[in-house]
Coordinates of C-alpha atoms in Angstrom, one line a residue:
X1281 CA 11.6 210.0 45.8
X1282 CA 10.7 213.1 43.3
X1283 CA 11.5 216.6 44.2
X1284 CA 9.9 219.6 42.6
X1285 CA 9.8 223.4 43.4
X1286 CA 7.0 225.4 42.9
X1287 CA 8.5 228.6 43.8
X1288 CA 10.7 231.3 41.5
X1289 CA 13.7 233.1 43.1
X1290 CA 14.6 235.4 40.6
X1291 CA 17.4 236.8 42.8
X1292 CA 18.8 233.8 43.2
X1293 CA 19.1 232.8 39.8
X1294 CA 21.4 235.2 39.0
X1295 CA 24.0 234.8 41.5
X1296 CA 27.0 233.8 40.1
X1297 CA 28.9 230.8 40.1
X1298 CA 31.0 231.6 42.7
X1299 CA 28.8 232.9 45.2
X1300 CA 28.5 230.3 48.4
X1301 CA 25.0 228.9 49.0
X1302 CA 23.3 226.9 51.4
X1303 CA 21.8 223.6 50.8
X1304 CA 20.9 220.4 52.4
X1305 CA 23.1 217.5 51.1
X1306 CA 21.3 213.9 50.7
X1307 CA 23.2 211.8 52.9
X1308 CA 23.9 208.7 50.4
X1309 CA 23.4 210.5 47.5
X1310 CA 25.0 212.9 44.6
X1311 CA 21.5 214.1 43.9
X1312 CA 18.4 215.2 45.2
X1313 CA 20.5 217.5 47.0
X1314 CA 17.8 221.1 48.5
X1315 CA 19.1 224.6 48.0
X1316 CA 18.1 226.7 50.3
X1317 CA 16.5 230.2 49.1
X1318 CA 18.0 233.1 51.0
X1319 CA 15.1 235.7 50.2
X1320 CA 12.1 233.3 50.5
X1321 CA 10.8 230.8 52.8
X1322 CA 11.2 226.7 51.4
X1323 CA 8.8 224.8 52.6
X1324 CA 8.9 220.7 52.2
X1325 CA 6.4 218.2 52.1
X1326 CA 4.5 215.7 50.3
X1327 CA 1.7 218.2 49.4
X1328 CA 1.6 220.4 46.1
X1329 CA 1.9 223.7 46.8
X1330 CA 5.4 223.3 48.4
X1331 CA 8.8 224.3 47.4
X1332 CA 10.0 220.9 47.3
X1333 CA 8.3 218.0 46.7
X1334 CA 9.1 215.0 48.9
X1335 CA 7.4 211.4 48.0
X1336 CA 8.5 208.4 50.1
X1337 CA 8.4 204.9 47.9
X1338 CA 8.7 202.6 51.1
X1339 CA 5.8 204.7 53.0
X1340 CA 3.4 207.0 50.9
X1341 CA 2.5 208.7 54.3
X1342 CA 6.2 209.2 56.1
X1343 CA 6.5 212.8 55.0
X1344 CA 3.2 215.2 56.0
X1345 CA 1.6 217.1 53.2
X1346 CA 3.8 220.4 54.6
X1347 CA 6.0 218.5 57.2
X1348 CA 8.7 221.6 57.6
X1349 CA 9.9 225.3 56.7
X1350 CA 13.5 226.4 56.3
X1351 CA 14.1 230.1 56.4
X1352 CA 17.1 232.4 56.9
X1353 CA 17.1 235.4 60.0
X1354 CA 18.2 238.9 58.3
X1355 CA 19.3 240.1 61.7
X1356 CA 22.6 237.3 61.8
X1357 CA 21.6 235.2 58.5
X1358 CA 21.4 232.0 60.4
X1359 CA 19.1 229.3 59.6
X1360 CA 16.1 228.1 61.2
X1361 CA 13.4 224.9 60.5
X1362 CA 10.2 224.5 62.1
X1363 CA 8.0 221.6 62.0
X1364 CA 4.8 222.0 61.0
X1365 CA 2.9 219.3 63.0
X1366 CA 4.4 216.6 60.7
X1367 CA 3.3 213.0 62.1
X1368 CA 6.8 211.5 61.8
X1369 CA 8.6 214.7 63.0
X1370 CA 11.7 216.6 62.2
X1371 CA 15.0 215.3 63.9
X1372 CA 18.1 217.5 64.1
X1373 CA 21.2 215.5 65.5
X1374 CA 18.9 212.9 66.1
X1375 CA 16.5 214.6 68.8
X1376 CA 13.0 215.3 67.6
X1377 CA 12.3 219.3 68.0
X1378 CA 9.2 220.4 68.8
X1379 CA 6.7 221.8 66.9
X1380 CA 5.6 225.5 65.6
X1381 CA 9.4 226.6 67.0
X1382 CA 11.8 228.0 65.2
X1383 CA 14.9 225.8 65.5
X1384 CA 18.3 227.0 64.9
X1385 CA 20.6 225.3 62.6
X1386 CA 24.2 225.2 62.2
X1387 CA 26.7 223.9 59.4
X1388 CA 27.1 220.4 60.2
X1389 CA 24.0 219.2 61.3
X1390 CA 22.1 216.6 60.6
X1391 CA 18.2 216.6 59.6
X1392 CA 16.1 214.0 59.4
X1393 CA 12.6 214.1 58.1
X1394 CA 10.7 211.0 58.8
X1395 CA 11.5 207.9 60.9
X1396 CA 13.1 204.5 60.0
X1397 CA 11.1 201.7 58.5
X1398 CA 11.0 198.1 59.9
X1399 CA 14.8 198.5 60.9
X1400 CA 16.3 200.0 57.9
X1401 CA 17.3 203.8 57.9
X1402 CA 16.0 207.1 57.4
X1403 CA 14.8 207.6 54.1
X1404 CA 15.2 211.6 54.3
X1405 CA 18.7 212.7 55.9
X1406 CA 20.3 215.6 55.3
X1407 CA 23.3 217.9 56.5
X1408 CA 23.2 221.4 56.0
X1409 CA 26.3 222.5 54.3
X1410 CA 27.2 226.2 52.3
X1411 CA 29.2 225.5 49.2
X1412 CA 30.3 227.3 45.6
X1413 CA 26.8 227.1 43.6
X1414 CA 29.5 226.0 40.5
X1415 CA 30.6 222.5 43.1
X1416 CA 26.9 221.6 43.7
X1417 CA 24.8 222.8 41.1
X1418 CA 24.5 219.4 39.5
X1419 CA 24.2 217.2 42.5
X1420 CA 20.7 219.9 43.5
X1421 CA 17.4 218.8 43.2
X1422 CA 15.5 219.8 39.8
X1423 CA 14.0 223.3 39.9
X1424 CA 11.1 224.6 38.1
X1425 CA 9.7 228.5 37.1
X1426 CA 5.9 228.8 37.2
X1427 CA 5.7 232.1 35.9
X1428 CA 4.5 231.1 32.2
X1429 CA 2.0 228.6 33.9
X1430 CA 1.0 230.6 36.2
X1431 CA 0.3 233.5 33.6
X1432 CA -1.6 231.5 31.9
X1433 CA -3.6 230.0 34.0
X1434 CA -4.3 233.8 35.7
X1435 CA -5.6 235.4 32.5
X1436 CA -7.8 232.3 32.3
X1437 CA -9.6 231.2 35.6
X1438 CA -7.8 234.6 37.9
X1439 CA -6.4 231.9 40.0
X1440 CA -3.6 229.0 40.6
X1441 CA -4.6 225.6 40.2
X1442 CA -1.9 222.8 41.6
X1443 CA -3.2 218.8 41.9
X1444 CA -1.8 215.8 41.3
X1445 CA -3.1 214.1 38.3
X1446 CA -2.6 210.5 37.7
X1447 CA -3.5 209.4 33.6
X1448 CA -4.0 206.2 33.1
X1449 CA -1.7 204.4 30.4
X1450 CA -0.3 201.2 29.0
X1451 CA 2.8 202.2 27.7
X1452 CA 4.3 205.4 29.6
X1453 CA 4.3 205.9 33.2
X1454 CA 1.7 208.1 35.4
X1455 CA 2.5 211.6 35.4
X1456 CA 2.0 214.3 38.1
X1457 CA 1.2 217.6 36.1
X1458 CA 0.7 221.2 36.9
X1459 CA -2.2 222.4 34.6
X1460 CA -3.3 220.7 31.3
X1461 CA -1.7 224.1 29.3
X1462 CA 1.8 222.9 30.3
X1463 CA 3.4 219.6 29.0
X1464 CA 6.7 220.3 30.2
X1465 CA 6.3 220.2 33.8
X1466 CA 5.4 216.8 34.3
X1467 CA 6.8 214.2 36.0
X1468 CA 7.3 210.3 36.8
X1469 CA 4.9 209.3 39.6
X1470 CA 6.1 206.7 41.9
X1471 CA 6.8 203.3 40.7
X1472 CA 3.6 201.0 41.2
X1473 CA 2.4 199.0 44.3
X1474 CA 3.9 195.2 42.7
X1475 CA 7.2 197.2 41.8
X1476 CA 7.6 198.2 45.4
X1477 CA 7.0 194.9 46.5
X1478 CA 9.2 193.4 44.2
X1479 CA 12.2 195.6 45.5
X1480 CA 11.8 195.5 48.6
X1481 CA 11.6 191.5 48.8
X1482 CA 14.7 191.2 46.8
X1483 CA 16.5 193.6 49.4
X1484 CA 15.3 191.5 52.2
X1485 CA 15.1 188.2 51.3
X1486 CA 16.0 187.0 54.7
X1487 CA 12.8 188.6 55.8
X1488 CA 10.1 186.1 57.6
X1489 CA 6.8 185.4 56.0
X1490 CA 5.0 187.2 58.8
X1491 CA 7.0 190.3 58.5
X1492 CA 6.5 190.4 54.6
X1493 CA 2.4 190.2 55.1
X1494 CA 2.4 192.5 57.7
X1495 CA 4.3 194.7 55.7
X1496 CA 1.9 194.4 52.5
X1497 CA -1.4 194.8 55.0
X1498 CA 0.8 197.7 55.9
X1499 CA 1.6 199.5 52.3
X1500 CA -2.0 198.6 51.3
X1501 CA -3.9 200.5 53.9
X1502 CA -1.4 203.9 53.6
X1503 CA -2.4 202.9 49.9
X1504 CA -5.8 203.9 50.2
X1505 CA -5.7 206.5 52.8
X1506 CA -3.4 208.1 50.0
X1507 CA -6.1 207.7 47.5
X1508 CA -8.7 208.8 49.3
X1509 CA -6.5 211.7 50.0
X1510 CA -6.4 212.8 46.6
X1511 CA -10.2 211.2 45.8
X1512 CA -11.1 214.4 48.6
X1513 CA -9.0 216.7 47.3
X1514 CA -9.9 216.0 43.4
X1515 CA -13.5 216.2 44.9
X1516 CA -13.2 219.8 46.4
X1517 CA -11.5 221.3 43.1
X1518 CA -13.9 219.8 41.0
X1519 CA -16.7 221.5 43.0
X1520 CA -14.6 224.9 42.9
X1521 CA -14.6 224.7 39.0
X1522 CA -17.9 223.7 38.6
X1523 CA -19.1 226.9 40.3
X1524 CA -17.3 229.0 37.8
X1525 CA -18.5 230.3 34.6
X1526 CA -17.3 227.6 32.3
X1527 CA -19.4 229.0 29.1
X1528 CA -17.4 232.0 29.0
X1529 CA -14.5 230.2 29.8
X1530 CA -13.2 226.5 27.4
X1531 CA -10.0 226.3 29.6
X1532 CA -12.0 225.9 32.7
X1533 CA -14.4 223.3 31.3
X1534 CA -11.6 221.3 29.8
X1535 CA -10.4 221.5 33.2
X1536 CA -12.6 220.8 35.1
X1537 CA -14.1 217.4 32.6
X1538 CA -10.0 216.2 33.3
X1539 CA -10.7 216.4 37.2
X1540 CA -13.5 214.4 36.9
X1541 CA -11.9 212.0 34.5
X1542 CA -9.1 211.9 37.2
X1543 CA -11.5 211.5 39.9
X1544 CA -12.9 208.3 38.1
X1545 CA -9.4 206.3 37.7
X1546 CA -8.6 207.5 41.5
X1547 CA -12.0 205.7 42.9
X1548 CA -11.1 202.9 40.8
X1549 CA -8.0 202.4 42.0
X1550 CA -8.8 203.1 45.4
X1551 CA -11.6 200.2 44.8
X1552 CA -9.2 198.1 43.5
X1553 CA -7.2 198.2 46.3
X1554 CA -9.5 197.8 48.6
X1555 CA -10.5 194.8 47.2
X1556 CA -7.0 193.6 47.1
X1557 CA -6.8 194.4 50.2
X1558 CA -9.6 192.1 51.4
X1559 CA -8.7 189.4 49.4
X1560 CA -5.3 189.4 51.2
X1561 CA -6.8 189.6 54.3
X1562 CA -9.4 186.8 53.2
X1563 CA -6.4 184.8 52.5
X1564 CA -4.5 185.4 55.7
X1565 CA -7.4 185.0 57.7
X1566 CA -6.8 181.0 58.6
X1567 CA -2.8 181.6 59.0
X1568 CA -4.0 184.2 61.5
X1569 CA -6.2 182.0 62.9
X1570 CA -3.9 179.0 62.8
X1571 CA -1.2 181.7 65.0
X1572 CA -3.5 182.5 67.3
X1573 CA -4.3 178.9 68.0
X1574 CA -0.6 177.8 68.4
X1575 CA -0.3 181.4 70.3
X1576 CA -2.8 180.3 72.7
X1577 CA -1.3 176.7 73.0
X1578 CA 1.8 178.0 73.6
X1579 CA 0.7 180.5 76.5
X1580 CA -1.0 177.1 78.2
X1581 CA 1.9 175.6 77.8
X1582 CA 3.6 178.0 79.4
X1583 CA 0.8 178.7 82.6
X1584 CA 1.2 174.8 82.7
X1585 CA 5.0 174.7 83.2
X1586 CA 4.5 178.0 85.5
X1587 CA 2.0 176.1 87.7
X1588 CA 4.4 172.9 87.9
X1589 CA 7.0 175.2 88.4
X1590 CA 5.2 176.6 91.2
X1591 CA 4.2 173.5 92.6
X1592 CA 7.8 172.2 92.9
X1593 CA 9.1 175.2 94.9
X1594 CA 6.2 174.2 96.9
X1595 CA 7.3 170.7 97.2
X1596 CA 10.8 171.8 97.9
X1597 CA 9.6 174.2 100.6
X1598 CA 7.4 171.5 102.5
X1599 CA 10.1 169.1 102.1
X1600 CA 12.4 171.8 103.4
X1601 CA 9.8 172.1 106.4
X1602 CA 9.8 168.7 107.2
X1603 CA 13.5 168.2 107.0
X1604 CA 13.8 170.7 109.3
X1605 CA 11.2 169.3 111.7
X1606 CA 12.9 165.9 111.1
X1607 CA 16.0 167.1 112.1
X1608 CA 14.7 169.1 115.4
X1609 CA 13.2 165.7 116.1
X1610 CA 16.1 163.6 115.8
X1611 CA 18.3 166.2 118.0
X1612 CA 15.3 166.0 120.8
X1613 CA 15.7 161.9 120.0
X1614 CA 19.5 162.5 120.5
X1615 CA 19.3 164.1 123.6
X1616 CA 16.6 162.1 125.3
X1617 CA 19.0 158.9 124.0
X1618 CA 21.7 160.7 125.5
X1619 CA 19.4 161.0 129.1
X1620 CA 19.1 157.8 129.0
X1621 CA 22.7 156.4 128.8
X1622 CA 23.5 159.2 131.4
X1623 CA 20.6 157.5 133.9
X1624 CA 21.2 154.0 132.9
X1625 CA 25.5 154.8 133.3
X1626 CA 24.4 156.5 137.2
X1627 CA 22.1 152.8 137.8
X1628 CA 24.5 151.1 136.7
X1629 CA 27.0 152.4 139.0
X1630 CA 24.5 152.5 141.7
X1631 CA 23.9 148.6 141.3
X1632 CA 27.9 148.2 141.0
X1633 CA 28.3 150.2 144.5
X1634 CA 25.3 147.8 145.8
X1635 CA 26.4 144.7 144.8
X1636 CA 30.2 145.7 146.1
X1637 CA 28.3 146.6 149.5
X1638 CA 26.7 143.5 149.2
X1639 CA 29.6 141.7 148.6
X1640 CA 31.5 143.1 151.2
X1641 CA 28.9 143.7 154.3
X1642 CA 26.9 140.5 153.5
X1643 CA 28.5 137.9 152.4
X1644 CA 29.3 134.1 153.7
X1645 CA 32.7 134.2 155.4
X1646 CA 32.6 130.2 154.8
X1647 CA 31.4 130.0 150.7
X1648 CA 32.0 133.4 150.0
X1649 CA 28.8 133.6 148.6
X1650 CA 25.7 136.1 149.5
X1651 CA 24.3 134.7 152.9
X1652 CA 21.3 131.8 151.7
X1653 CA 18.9 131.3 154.8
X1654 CA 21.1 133.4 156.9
X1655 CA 21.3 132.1 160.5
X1656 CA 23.0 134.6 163.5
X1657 CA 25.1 132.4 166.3
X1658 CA 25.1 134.1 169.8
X1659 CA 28.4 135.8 168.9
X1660 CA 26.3 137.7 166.8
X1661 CA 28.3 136.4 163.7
X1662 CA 26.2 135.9 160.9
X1663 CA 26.4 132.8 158.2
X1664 CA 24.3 130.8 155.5
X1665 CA 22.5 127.8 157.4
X1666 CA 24.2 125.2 155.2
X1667 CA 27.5 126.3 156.0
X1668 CA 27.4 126.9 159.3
X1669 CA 26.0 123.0 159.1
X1670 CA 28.5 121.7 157.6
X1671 CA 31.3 123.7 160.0
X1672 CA 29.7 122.7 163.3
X1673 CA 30.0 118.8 162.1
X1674 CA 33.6 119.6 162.6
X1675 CA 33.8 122.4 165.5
X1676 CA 31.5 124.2 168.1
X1677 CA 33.2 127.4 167.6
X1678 CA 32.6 130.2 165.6
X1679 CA 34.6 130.2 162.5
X1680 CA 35.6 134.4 163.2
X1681 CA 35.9 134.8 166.4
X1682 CA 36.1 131.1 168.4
X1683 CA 33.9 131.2 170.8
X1684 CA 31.5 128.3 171.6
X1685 CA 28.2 127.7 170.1
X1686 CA 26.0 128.0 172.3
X1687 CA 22.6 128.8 170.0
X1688 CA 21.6 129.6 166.1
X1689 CA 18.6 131.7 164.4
X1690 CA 17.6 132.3 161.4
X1691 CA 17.9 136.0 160.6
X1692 CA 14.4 136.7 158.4
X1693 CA 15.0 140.6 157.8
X1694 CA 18.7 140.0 156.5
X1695 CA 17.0 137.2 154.0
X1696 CA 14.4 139.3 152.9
X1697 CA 16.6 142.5 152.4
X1698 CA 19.0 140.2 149.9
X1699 CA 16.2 139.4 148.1
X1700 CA 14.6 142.8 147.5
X1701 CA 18.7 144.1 146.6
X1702 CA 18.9 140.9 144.1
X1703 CA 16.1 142.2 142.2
X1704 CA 18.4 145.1 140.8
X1705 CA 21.3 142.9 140.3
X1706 CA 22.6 141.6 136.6
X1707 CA 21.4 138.0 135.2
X1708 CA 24.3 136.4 135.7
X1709 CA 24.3 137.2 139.6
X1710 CA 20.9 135.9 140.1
X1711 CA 21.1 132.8 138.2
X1712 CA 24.8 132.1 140.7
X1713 CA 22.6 132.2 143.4
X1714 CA 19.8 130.0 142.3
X1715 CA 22.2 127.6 141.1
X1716 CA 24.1 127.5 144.7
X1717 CA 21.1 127.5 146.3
X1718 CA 19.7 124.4 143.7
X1719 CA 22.9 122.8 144.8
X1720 CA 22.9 123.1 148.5
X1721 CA 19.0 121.9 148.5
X1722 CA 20.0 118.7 146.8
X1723 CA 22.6 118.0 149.1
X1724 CA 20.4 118.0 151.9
X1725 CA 18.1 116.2 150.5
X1726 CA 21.0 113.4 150.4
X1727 CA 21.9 114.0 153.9
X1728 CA 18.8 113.6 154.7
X1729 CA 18.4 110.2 153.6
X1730 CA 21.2 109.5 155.0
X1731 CA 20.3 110.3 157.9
X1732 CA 16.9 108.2 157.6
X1733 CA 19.0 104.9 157.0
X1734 CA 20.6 105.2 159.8
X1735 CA 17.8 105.9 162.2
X1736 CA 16.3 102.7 160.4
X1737 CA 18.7 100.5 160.9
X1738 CA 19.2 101.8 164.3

């Protein structure tokens, strides 16, 4: 950073040593540090005709040709800044204040011209502080009288001519000058584009290949707009000359052939880095291309794991769905299972009351078995045909209640109503009474041939 004034105080200058003044102190710094003129108005920017000076190295365009204004109020002597439409903005205490207003300042705050750069800190931050003039006169910013310039320069054109001049040189570096006349006011001009470069790699050397091209495609297109800054403004002096009588006037003509000398190394240089320019881009070009590829693979790749994503939790919801159907399902199975023990317990009981009835109310007081071709005596005493048989071989009585037979028959309805109740009777129970009644059959059928040898050999 370079800071000039192009503005005398006379009644300044001679305060004395002692007196307090006010000044913003370079946070960072024991120089560079911008007195603030009590009688006058200081204006700051990156433009000539400024009272100081302010040229950023990182970013040629942070600071506005007249990015603020400091003056001091005669009613209470207080300070004020204004920002001047800067693009970057003035920040006191780290809020931006708007623009064309007159803000009030205190001792102890903090300005802040400008904005940070790719994470690193403000370039321009100050504090406004009021010290001795003898404690801070050599940490202040350089200060130059343009009274013998602009003298000069009035008795030979009747007007002030400012510019930055940039002379071409192997051997000494660019200087920024007020008017050809005056040697002594030159300056160093900011260090060149490579030097930058160089700097600011070896201060970041953690910094990512991306970030460095970015910021070199960056610097070179504030690079030219710069240029063609000046290019324009070389342009419109040299026209302003040239319509001046430069026969009656040498100073002017010298002038005005330096301008267009100047004008010819700024085109160049602005062509050159241009040209730079495109070459870089040329050769960042397929690594652009080659991120945009691997860009748009990786946003597939990520749509693709969305959709999968998405078609899981659809999965998981369905299954969800169907577990819960399965489960209502196997509840309605449990209950209907459950029905059906219930109404198979209550036949089950019914068939154990039946065959208990049965049992009890029909069977053969003789075998003890379910009556088998049941046959009613005249009693009215029932019993199976076989046994009854068998009982009269040995008495004519009834076996309950003893009175004589007298006449048997065979009961068809009590038969056929055993039969039907046997149907809903276990396995076991049936196959009893087949076997019994298997039995009995083949033991008349040997009676009965008994019965035919004897009438034979009767």
């Amino acid at each position: 950073m370079e800071s000039t004034t192009t503005e005398s105080c006379s009644a300044e200058e001679e305060d004395s040593s002692d007196s307090e003044v006010a000044c913003l102190m370079r946070v960072g710094k024991k120089s560079e540090w911008l007195r603030l003129f009590g009688n006058t108005e200081v204006t700051v920017g990156r433009g000539v005709n400024v009272t100081y000076q302010l040229l950023s190295a990182s970013c040629p365009l942070m600071i506005s040709r007249l990015h603020c204004t400091f003056k001091k109020r005669k009613d209470d002597g207080q300070w004020t800044v204004t920002d001047k439409k800067s693009l970057n903005g003035v920040w006191v205490n780290g809020n931006r204040i708007p623009a064309d207003e007159a803000h009030l300042l205190r001792l102890g705050d903090s300005i802040q011209l400008g904005v940070p750069v790719m994470g690193s800190k403000v370039e321009f931050d100050y504090v406004l502080v009021q010290q001795p003039l003898k404690d801070i006169k050599l940490h202040l910013a350089k200060t130059h009288k343009e009274g013998a310039t602009a003298a000069a320069i009035t008795e030979s054109s009747k007007r002030k001519m400012t510019m930055e001049e940039d002379e071409p040189s192997t051997s000494k570096p660019k200087l920024y000058r007020r008017s050809s006349s005056d040697k002594s006011l030159a300056k160093a001009c900011p260090p060149p584009l490579k030097k930058c470069q160089l700097q600011q790699s070896r201060s970041q050397p953690e910094e990512t290949a991306s970030g460095r091209h970015f910021r070199l495609l960056t610097m070179y297109s504030q690079n030219i707009l710069l240029l063609r800054e000046q290019v324009d403004d070389t342009q419109r002096r040299v026209a302003s000359l040239e319509g001046e009588d430069q026969q009656g006037d040498p100073l002017v003509r010298e002038r005005v052939q330096e301008l267009q000398s100047q004008l010819g190394t700024l085109r160049g240089k602005m062509h050159q880095m241009e040209t730079l320019k495109k070459s870089f881009s040329e050769r960042r070009w397929p690594e652009v291309r080659k991120t945009q590829q691997e860009e748009q693979m990786r946003q597939q790749l990520n749509d693709a794991l969305q959709e999968q994503k998405k078609v899981i939790v659809e999965h998981a919801l369905s299954r969800q769905a169907f577990e819960k159907i399965l489960s209502a399902k196997n509840k309605e199975l449990e209950a209907t299972k459950e029905e059906k023990e219930r109404a198979r317990a209550q036949k089950d009981e019914v068939v154990t009351q039946m065959t208990e009835v049965l049992e009890n109310e029909l069977q053969c007081i003789i075998c003890s078995e379910l009556f088998i071709e049941a046959v009613t005596l005249n009693c009215a005493h029932s019993f199976c045909s076989y046994c009854i048989t068998q009982w009269r071989k040995k008495k004519e009585e009834c076996p309950i209640c003893r009175q004589a037979i007298t006449s048997q028959s065979r009961c068809l309805a009590l038969d056929n109503f055993i039969e039907r109740m046997m149907e809903n009777l276990s396995l076991d129970v049936k196959e009893k009474r087949q076997s019994v009644i298997n039995e009995r059959k083949g033991e008349r059928c040997v009676c009965d041939a008994r019965l035919d040898r004897k009438a034979l050999e009767c």
